[in-house]
XYZ file of C-alpha atoms in Angstrom:
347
model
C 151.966 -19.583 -15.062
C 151.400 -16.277 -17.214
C 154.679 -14.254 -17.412
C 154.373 -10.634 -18.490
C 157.830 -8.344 -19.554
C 157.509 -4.547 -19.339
C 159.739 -1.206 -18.671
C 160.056 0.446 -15.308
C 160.245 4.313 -16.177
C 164.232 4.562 -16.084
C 164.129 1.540 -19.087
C 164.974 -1.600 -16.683
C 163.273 -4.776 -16.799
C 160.084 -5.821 -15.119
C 158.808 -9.232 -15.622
C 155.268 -10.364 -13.646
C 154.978 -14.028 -12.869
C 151.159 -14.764 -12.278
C 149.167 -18.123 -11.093
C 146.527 -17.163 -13.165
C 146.978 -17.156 -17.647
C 143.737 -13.914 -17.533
C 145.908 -11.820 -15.524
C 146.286 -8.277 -17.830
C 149.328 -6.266 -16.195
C 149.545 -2.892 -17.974
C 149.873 -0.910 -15.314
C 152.442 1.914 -16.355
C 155.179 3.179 -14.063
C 154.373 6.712 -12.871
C 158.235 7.988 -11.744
C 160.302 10.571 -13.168
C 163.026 8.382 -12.595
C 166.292 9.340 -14.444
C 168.108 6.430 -16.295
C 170.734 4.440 -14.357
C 174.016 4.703 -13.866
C 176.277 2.286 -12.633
C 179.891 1.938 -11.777
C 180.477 -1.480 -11.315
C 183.827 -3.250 -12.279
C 185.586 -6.840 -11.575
C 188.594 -6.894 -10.405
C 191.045 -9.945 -10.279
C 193.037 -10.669 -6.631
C 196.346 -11.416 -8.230
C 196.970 -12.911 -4.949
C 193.885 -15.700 -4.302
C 192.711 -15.421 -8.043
C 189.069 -14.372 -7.224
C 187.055 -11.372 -8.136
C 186.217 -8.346 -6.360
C 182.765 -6.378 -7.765
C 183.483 -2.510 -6.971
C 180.169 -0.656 -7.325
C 180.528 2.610 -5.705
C 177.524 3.682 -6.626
C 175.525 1.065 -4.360
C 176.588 3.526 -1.113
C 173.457 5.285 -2.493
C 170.726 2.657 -2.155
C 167.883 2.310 -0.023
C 168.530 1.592 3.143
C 165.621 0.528 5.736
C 162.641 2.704 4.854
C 159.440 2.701 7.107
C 157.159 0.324 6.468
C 155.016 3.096 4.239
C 157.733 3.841 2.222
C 158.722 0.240 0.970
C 159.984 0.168 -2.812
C 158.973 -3.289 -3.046
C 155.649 -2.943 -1.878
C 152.828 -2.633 -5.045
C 152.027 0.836 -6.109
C 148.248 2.432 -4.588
C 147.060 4.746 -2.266
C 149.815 7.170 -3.577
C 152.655 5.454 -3.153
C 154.856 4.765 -6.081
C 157.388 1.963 -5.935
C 159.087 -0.366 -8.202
C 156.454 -2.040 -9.077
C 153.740 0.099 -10.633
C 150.383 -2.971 -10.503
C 148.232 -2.683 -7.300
C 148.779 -6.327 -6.695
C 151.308 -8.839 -7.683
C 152.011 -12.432 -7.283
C 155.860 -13.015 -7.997
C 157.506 -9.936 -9.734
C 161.014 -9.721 -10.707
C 163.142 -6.886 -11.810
C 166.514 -5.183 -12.653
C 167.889 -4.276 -9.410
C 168.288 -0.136 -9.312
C 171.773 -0.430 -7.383
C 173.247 -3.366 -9.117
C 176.651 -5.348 -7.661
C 176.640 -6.637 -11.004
C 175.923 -4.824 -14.519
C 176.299 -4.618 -18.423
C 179.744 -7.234 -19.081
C 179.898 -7.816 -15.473
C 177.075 -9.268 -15.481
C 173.549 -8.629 -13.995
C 171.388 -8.426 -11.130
C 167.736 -8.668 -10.316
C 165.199 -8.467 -7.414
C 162.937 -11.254 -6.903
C 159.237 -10.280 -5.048
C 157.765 -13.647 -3.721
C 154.328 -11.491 -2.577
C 152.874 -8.178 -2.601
C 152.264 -8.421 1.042
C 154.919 -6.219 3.493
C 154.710 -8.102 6.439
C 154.503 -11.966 5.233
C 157.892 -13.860 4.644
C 158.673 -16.900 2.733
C 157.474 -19.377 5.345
C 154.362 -17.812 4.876
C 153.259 -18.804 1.479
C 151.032 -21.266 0.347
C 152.165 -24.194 -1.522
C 150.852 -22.676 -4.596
C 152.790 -19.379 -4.159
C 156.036 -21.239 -3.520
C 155.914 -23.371 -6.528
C 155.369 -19.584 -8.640
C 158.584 -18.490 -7.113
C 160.496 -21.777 -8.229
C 159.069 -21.025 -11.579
C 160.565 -17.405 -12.055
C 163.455 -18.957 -10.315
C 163.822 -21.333 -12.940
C 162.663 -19.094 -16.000
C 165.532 -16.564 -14.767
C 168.170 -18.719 -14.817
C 167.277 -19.977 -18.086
C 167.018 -16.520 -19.544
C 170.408 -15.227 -17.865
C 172.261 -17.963 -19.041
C 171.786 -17.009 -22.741
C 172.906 -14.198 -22.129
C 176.788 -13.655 -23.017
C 178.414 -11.938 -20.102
C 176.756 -14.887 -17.927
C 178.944 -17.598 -16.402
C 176.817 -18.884 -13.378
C 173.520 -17.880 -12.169
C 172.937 -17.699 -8.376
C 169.668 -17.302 -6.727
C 169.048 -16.299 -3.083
C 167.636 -15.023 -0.223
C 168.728 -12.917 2.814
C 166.399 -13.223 5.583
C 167.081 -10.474 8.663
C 168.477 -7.093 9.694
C 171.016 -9.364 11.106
C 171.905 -10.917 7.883
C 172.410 -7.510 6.458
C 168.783 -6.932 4.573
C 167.826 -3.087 3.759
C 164.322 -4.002 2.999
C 162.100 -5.880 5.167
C 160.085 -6.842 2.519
C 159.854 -10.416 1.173
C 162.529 -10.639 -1.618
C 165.490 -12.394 -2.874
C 167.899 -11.483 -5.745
C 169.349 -13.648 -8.391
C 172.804 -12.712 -9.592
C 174.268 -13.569 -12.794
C 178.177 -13.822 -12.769
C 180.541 -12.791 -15.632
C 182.744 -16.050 -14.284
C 182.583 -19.004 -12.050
C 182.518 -17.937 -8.232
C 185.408 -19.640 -5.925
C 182.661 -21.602 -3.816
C 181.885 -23.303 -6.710
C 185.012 -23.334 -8.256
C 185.941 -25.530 -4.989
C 183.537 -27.958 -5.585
C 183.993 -28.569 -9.009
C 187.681 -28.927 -8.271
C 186.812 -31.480 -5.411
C 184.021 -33.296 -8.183
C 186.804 -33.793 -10.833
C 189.436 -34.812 -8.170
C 186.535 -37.274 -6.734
C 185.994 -38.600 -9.960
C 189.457 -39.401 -11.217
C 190.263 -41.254 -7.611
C 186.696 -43.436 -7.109
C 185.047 -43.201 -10.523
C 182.184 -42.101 -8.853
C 180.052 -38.560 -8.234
C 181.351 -36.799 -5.406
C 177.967 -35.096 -4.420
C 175.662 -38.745 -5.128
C 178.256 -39.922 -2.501
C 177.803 -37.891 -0.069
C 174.125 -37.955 0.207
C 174.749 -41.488 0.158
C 176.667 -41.567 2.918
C 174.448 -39.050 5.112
C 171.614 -41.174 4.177
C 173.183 -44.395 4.882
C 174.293 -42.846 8.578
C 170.865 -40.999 9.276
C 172.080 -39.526 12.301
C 171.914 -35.568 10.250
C 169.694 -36.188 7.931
C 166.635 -33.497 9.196
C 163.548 -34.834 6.508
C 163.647 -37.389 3.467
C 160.927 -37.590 0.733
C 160.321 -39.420 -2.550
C 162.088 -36.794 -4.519
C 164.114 -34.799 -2.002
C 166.629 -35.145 0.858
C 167.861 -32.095 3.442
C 170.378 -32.440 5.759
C 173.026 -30.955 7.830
C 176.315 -31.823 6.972
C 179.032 -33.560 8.334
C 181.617 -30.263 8.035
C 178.643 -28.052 8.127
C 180.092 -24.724 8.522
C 177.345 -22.693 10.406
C 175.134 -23.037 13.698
C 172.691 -24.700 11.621
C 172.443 -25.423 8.410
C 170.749 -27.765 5.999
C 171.847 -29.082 2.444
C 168.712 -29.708 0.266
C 169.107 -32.579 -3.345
C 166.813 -33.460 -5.195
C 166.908 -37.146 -5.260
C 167.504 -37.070 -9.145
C 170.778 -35.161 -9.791
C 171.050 -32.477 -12.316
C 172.877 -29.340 -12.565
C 170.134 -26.378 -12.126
C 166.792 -25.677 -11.331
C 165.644 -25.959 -15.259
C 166.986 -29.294 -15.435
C 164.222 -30.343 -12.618
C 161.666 -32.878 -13.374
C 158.244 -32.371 -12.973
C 157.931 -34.596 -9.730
C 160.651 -32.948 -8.022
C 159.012 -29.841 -8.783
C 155.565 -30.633 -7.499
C 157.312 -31.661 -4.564
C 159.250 -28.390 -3.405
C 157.135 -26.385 -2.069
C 155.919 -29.117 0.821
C 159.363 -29.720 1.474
C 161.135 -25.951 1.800
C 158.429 -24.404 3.184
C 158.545 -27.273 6.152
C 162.485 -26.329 6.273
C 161.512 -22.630 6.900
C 159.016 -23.281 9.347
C 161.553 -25.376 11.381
C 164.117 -22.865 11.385
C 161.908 -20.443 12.626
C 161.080 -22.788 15.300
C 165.025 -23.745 16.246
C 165.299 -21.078 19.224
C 161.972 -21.658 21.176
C 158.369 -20.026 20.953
C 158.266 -16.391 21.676
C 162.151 -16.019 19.593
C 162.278 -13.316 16.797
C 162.375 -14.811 13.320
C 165.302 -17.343 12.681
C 167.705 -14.539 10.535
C 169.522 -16.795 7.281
C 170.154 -16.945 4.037
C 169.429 -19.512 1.324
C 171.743 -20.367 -1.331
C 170.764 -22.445 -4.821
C 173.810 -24.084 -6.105
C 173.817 -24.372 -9.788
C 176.240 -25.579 -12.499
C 178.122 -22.629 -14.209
C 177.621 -22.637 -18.068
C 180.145 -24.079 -20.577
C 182.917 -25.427 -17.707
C 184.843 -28.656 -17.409
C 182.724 -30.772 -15.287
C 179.562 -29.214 -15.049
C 177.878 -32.937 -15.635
C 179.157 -33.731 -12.410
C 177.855 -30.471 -10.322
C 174.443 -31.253 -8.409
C 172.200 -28.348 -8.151
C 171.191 -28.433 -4.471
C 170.352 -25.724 -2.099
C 172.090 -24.488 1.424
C 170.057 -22.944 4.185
C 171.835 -21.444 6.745
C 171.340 -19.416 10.130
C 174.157 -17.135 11.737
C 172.250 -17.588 14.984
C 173.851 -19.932 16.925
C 171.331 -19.603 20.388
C 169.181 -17.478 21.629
C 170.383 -13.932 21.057
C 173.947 -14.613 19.956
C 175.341 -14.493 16.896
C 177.991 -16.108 15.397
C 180.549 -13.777 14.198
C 182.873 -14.638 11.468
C 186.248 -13.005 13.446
C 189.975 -13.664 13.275
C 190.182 -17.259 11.794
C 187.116 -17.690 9.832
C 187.548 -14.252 8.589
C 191.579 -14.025 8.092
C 192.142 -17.889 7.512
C 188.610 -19.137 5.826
C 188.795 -21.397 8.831
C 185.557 -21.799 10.146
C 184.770 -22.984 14.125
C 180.935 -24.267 14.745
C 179.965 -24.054 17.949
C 177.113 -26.239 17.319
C 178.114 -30.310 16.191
C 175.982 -31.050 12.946
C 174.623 -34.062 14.534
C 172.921 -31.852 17.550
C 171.676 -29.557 14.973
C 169.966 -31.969 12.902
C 168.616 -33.423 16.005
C 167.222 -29.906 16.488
C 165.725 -29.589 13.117
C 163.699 -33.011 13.690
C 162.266 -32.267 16.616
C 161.162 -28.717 16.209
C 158.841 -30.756 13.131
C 155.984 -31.308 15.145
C 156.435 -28.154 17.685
């Protein structure tokens, strides 16, 4: 992997991530982009104890452009975008309309190809493996950064998930503090540990292992599978087999191994619904250990894949109790889903 920094025109950050080390990116963006400003503030809920970002200014961003206009898309035949080469493989940047910025933190886009109309699912082994490398290499630059707490990569996948860009891209965020998902589970971990002695998260794969019945696919180095309070239609829980906190701590066999195994998960969820159904709409969550916490040790980096598609052209809707009462209602019992997700392998 060859990884090149640069400037965009407004002074954020551009960094290329290229298969091959003779790649030359000097490519110099054209814009006469004024430099950004931001209004982005935390805020404290005296009431739950979370955080609120406030960024008025993201009102303003881009919000489904034709297919010609795409910023993401690489810069020829006139077009100028964020991304000034003619061809990329993985690029990531500062995001223009940050959630997150300066002590609260940071945000960037991630590019997984150059090409509009592909999605993740579509990659080659090869090309998935580059995006777990700038995955990795971000999260090991944001977390030397100060204002960085946690660093949380993702994808959202669908106009029904939200996405303003049809383009294939996820963001990675890095948090000023330690969000209340994870908060949870390191709560739960520490509890866990003082009551068995044990590792809350080895247990639990343990135990979906040892019962099988929602486990979806099991390799040599990783495990997926749906779990037993699973929140969402479907969704899928991927582990390494080796725990460790985040994506840098990885060994080199689990890595290898990664892009065979997520790119199979993507192609089944696409295939959940039945041929001729739109792409399966989701989002995809890594998990990582915050930095300098009480129990980070125990945390196991893992990642959650989930759909909000719950059949065939229905939704589900987070409403009154999810919504008001963070009491979620699944429609669809984990142990049908994973059933699901096993057959659809060979479909």
């Amino acid at each position: 992997m060859k990884k090149t920094v640069t400037r965009l025109a407004d002074g954020r950050e551009l960094i290329y991530y290229d298969s091959a080390d003779g790649t030359v990116r000097d490519a110099v963006d054209r814009r006469p982009l004024d430099a950004v400003s931001t209004s982005s503030e935390i805020r404290r809920d005296p009431l739950l104890g979370d955080a609120v970002a406030v960024a008025s200014h993201r009102q303003a961003r881009t919000y489904h452009p034709p297919a010609d206009s795409c910023p993401l898309c690489p810069t020829r035949d006139g077009r100028l975008g964020e991304i000034p080469d003619s061809h990329y493989d993985v690029a990531v940047f500062e995001n223009r309309f940050p959630s997150l910025a300066g002590d609260s933190g940071r945000c960037e886009v991630v590019c997984f190809t150059s090409d509009h109309d592909a999605s993740f699912a579509d990659l080659t082994e090869e090309q998935a493996a580059l995006v777990l490398a700038a995955w990795t290499d971000r999260t090991a630059v944001l977390s030397a950064l100060d204002q960085v707490t946690q660093v949380f990569c993702f994808e959202n996948r669908g106009a029904e998930i939200g996405v303003t860009l049809g383009h294939p891209h996820g963001q990675i965020y890095g948090y000023p503090f330690v969000t209340p998902r994870t908060e949870l589970m390191l709560r739960s971990a520490a509890r866990h540990r003082e009551e068995t002695g044990g590792n809350l998260f080895d247990d639990v794969v343990a135990r979906e292992e040892k019962e099988g019945t929602r486990v979806v696919l099991a390799t040599d180095h990783w495990i997926a599978y749906v779990p037993y309070a699973a929140h969402w239609p479907y969704e899928v829980h991927l582990h390494p087999r080796r725990r460790v906190p985040d994506l840098p701590a990885l060994d080199e066999a689990a890595r290898t191994e990664f892009p065979q195994v997520y790119l199979e998960l993507l192609r089944r969820f696409d295939r959940i619904f039945g041929p001729g159904e739109p792409p399966t709409p989701y989002i995809s969550a890594w998990h990582q250990a915050p930095f300098g916490v009480p129990g980070r040790e125990d945390f196991a980096l893992h990642l959650e894949l989930f759909t909000i598609r719950r059949t065939s052209g229905k939704l589900k809707f987070l409403a009154g109790s999810e919504s008001g009462m963070s009491v979620f209602i699944n429609d669809v019992p984990p142990e049908a889903a994973a059933e699901r997700l096993r057959e659809v392998a060979s479909e």
